[in-house]
Coordinates of C-alpha atoms and ligand atoms in Angstrom, one line a residue:
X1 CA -70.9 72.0 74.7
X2 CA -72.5 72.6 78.1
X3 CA -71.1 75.5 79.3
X4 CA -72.8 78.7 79.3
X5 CA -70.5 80.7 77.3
X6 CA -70.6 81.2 73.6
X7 CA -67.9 80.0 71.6
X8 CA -66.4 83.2 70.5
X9 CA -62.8 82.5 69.5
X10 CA -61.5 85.6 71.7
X11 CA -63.0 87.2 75.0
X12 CA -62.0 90.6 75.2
X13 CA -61.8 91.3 79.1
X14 CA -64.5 93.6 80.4
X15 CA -66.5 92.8 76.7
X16 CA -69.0 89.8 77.1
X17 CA -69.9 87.6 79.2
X18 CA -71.8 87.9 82.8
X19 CA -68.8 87.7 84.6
X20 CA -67.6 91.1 84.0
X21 CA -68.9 92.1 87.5
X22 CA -66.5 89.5 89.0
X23 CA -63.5 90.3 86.4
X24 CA -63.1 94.1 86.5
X25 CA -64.4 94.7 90.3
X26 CA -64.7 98.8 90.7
X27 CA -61.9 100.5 92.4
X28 CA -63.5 100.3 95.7
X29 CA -64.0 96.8 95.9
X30 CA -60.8 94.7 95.8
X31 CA -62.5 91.7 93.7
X32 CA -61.8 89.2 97.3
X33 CA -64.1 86.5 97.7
X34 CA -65.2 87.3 102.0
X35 CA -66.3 84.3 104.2
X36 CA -63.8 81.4 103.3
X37 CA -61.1 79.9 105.2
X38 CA -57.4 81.2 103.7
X39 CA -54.2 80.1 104.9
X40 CA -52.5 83.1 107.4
X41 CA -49.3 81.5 108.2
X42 CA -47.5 78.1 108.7
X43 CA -47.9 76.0 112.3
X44 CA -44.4 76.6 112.8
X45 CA -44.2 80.3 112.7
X46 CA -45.8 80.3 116.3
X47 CA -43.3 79.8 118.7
X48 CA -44.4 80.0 122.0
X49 CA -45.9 82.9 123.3
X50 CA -44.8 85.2 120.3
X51 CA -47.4 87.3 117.9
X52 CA -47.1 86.9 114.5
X53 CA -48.4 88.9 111.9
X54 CA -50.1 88.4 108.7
X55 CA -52.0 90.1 105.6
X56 CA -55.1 88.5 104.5
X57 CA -57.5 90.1 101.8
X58 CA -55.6 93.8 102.8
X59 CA -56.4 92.9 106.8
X60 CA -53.5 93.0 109.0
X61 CA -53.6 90.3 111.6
X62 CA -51.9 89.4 114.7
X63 CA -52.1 85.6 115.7
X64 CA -50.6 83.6 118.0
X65 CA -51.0 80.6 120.0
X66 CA -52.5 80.5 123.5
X67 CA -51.2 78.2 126.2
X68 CA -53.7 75.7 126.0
X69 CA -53.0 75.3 122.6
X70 CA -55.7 77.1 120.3
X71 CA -54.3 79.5 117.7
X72 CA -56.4 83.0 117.2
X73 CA -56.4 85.2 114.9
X74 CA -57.2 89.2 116.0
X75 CA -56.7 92.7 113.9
X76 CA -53.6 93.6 114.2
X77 CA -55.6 97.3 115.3
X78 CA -56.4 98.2 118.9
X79 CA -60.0 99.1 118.9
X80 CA -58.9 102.6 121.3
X81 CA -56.5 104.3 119.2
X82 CA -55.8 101.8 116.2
X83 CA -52.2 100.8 117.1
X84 CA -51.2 97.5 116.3
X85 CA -51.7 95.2 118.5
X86 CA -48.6 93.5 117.8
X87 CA -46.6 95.5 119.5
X88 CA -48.1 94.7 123.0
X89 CA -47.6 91.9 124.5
X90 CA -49.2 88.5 125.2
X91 CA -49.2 86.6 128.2
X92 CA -50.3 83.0 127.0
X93 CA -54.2 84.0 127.5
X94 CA -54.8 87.7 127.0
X95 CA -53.4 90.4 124.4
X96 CA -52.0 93.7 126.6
X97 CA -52.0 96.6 123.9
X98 CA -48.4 99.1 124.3
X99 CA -50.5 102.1 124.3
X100 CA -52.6 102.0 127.3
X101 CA -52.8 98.4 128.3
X102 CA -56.1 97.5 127.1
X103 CA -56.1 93.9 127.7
X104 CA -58.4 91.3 125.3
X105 CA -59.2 87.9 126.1
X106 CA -57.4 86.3 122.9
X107 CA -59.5 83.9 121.9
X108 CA -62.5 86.0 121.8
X109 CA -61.3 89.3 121.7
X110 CA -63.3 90.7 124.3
X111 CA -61.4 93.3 125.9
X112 CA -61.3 92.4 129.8
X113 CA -59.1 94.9 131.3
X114 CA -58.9 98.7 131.1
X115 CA -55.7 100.3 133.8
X116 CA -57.3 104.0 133.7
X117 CA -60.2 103.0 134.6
X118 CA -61.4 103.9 138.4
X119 CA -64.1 102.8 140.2
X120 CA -66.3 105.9 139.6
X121 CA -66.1 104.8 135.8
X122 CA -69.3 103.4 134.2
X123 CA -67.9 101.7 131.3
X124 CA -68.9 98.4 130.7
X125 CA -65.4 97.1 129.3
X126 CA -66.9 93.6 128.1
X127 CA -68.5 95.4 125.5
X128 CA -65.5 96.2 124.1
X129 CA -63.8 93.9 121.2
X130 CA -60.8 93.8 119.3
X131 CA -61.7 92.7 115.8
X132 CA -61.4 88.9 115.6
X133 CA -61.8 86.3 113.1
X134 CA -62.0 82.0 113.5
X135 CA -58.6 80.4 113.7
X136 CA -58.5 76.7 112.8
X137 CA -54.7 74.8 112.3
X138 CA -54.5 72.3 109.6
X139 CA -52.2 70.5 107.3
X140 CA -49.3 72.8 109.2
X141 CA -51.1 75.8 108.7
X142 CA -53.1 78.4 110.6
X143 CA -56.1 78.9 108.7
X144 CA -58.1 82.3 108.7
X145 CA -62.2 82.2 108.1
X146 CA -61.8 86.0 106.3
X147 CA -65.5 88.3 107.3
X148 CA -65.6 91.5 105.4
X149 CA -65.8 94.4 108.4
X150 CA -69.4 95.0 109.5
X151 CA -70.7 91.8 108.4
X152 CA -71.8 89.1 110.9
X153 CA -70.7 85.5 111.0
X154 CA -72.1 82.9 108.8
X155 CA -74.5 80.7 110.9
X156 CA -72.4 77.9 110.3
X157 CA -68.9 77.8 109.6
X158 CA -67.3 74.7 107.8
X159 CA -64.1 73.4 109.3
X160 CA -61.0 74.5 107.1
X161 CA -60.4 72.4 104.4
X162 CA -58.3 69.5 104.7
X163 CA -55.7 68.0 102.9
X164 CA -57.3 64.7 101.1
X165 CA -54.7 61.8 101.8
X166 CA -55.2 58.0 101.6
X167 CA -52.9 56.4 103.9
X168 CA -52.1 56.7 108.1
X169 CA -48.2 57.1 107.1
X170 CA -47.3 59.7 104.8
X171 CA -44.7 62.3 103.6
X172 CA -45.8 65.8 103.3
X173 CA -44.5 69.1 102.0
X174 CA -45.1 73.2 102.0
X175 CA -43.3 75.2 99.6
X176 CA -44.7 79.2 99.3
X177 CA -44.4 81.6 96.9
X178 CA -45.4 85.1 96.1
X179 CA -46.8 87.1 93.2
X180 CA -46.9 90.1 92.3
X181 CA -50.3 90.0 91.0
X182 CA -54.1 90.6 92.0
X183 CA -55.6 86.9 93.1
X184 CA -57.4 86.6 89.9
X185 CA -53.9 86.6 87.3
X186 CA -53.3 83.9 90.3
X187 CA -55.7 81.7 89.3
X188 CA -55.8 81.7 85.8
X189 CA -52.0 80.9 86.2
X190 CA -52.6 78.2 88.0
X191 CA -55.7 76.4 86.2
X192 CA -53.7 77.7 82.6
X193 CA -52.9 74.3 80.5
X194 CA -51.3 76.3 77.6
X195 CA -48.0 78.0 79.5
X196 CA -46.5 74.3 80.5
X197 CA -44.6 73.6 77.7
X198 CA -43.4 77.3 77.3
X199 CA -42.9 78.3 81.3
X200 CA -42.0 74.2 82.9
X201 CA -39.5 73.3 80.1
X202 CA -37.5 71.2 82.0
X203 CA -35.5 67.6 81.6
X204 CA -37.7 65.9 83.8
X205 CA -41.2 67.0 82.5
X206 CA -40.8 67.9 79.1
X207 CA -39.8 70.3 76.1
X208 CA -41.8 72.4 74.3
X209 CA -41.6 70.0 70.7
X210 CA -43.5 67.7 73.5
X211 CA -46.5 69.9 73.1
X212 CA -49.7 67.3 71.6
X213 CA -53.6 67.5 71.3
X214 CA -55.4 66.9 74.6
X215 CA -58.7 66.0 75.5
X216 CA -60.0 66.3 78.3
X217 CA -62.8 65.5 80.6
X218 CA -64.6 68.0 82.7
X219 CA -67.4 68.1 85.5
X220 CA -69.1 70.9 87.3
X221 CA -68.7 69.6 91.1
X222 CA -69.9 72.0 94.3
X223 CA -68.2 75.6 94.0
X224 CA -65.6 74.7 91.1
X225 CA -65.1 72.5 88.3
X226 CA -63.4 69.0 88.0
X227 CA -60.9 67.5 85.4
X228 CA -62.7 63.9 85.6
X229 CA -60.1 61.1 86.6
X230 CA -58.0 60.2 83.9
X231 CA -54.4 58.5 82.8
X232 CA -52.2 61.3 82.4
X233 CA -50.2 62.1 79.4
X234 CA -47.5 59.2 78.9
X235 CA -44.6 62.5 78.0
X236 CA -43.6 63.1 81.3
X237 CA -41.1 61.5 83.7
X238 CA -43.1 61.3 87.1
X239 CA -46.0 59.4 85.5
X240 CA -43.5 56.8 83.8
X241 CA -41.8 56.4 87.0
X242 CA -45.0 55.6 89.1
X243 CA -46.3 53.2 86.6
X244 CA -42.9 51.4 87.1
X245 CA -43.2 51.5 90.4
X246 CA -46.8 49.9 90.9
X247 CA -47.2 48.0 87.2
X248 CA -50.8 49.6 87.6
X249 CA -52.5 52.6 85.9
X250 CA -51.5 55.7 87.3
X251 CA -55.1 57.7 87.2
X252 CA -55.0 61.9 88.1
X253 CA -58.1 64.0 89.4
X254 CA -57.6 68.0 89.3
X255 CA -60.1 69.9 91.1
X256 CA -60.7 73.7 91.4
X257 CA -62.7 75.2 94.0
X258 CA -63.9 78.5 95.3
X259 CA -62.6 80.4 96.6
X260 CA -58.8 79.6 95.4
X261 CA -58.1 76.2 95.4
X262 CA -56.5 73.7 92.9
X263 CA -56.4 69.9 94.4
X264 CA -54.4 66.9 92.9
X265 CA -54.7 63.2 93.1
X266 CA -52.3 61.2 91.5
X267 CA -53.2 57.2 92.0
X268 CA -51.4 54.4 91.3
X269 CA -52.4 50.4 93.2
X270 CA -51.8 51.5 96.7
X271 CA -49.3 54.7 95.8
X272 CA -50.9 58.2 95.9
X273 CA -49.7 61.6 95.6
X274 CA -52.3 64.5 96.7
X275 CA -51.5 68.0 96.4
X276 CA -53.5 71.5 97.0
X277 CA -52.2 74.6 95.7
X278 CA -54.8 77.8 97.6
X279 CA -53.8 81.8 95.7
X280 CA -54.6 83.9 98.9
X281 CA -55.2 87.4 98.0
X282 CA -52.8 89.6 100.7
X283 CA -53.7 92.9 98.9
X284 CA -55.2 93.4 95.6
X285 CA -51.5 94.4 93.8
X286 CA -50.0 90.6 96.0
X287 CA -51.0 87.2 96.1
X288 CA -49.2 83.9 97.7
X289 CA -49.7 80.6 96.3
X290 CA -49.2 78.2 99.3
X291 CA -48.6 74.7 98.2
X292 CA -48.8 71.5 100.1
X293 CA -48.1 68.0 98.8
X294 CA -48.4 64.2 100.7
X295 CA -47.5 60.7 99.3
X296 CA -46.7 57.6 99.9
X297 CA -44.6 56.9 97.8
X298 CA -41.1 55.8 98.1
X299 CA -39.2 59.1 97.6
X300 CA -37.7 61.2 100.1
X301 CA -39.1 64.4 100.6
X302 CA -35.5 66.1 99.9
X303 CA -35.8 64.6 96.2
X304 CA -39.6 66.2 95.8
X305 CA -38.9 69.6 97.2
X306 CA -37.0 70.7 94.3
X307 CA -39.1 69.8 91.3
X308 CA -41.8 71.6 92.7
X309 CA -39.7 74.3 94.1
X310 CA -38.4 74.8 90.0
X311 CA -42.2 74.4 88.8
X312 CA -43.2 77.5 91.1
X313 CA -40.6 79.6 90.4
X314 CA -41.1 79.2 87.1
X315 CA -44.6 80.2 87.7
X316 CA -43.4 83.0 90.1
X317 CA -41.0 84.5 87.4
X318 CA -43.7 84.5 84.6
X319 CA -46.0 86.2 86.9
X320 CA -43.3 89.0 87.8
X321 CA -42.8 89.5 84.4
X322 CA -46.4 89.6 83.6
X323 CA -47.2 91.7 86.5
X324 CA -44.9 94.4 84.6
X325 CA -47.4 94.1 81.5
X326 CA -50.4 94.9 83.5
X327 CA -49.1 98.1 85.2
X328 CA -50.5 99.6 82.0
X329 CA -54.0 97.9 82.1
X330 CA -54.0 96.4 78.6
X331 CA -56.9 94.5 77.0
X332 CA -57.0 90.9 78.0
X333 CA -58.0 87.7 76.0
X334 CA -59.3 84.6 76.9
X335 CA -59.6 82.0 74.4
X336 CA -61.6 79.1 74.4
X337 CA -60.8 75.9 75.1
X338 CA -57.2 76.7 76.6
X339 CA -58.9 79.2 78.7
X340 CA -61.9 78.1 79.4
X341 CA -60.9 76.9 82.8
X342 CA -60.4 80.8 83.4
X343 CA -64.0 81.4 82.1
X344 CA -65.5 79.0 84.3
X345 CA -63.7 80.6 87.3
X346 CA -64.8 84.2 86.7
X347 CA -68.0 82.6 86.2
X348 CA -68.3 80.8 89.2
X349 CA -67.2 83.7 91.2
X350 CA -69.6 86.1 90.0
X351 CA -72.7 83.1 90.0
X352 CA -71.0 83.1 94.1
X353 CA -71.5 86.2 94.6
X354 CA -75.3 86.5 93.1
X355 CA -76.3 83.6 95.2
X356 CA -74.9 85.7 98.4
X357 CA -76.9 88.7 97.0
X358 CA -80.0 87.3 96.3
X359 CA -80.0 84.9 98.3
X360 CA -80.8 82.0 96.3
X361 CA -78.8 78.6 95.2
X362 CA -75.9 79.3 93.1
X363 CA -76.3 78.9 89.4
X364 CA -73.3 76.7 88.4
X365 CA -72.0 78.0 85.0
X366 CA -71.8 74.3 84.0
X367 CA -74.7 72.0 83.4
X368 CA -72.9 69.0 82.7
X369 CA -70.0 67.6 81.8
X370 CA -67.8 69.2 79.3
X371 CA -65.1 68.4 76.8
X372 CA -62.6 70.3 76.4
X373 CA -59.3 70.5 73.2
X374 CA -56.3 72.1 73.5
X375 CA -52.9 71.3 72.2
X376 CA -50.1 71.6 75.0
Ligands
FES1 S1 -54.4 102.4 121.7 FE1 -54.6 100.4 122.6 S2 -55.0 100.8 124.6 FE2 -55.0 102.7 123.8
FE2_2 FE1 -47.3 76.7 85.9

């Protein structure tokens, strides 16, 4: 065993380990990991020269599209009187605010016009900016680099993550879904190997008297964990089918990486299936898991769309329910090794966070690979 955790057999929540910090954040601070891309809103919700709005990390946005085609992303809050922003108008180029008329450039967010303004007034209105954040579109969404207020920019922004797929024709997919639940509960949901048998019974996966020992391969890669490639388990239908398909291994790689992102590769000869799944915190009581999928394979997409529609809402419903259990803040547990996936990501987070405070590299949590049992 690699990991830095001891091998206690339950983890009372808020008990052990040095993740507490990033587990049970005070009240004041919502427990949102600041300066990563997030996913606002899908490409398609802009239509022409409308304003959209958005919640990201408990920030209202406003975004929209200008006419030469570049996507922005403002505070949906004029910087005068705090009105939204949204309900002004937008001319293709500049934001006009409904109170008094401020106008900002909406790219930049510099405000370049104020009406009741004369020319004895000394006011230098180009010091004046809305609160904006980067806007990249990607994979048919608008993407959001999230800076905590009063903070400055990174020197160097990375561009939004992309979507990793292996082929120049493809089929892709986005399915959404919300959850009543802090970003966290998200997470562990979705990296949780131990509810599929309970939560996804279903004829075409499998039945809970499917459940089995697994082994599995891990490996600590940059900001999050990996589920080394392997041949999934023979039990379920998809796997079968693609084998069929190709006569060639089917191999899967499951990634996780800060600040909320689960990536799949499913590989089989020249087939391939690559999903992402991202838990984007709206407020600290809401998250929405945004899922995107693309293949190659010969399947419609109309044929997809509803397994993983099922598989979420499954998830979804679970969540809801659980979300009614922790009104009451109970004591949690995490177990090792069907939650260690959970550990790693508190972990992580709060090893993140360190490295931002102090300055230094992150500490990864792992130092090696790791194998880990559960039965599921
Ligand atoms: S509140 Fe926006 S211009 Fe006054
Ligand atoms: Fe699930």
């Amino acid at each position: 065993m690699n990991d830095s955790f001891s091998n206690v057999a339950a983890l009372p929540v808020g008990a052990v380990s040095d993740a507490d910090a990033a587990r049970n954040p005070p009240a004041s601070d919502a427990g949102f990991l600041w300066d990563f891309w997030y996913p606002a809103i899908r490409s398609g919700e802009i239509r022409g020269r409308q304003l959209v709005t958005a919640m990201l990390l408990e920030i209202p946005l406003v975004l929209g599209r200008t006419d030469d085609g570049h996507a922005f992303a403002m505070r949906d809050s004029c910087p005068h009187r705090g009105i939204p922003l949204s309900y002004g108008r937008f001319d293709g180029e500049a934001v006009e605010c409904g109170y008094h008329g401020w106008r900002f450039d909406a790219c930049t967010a510099r405000c370049i016009a104020i009406p009741s303004l004369t020319s004895q007034d000394k006011l230098k209105v180009e010091r004046i900016f809305a609160g904006h954040f980067p806007c990249e579109e990607r994979d048919g969404y608008v993407w959001v680099f999230m800076t905590q207020a009063g903070t400055r920019l990174p020197a160097t922004i990375p561009a939004a993550p992309p979507l990793p797929v292996f082929s120049k024709s493809y089929k892709i997919t986005h399915l959404v879904c919300e959850l009543p639940s802090h970003v966290d509960q998200g997470i562990i949901g979705l990296m949780d190997p131990a509810h599929g048998p309970f939560v996804h019974k279903s004829w075409f996966w499998r039945s809970r008297h499917s459940i089995h020992a697994k082994e599995k391969q891990f490996e600590p890669i940059e900001n999050g964990f990996r589920m080394s490639t392997h041949t999934p388990s023979a039990n379920s239908a998809p796997y079968k089918l693609l084998r069929k398909m190709t006569g060639e291994a089917v191999t899967t790689t499951i990634d996780f990486v800060l600040p909320n992102m689960r990536l799949e590769e499913i590989h089989s000869g020249k087939l391939w299936f690559s999903s992402r799944a991202t838990v984007t915190p709206v407020r600290r009581d809401l998250c929405r898991i945004d899922f995107v999928a693309a293949y190659n394979l010969p399947i419609p997409v109309a044929v997809v769309r509803p397994f993983a529609k099922k598989f979420l809402r499954q998830d979804q419903e679970t969540m809801i329910q659980q979300a009614e259990g922790l009104k009451y803040h109970p004591k949690l547990m995490l177990i090792d090794d069907a939650d260690r996936q959970a550990k790693w990501y508190f972990a992580l987070k709060a090893a993140l966070l360190e490295s931002r405070r102090t300055g230094k590299p992150l500490v990864h949590p792992m130092d090696g690979p790791v194998t880990l049992y559960w039965r599921s």
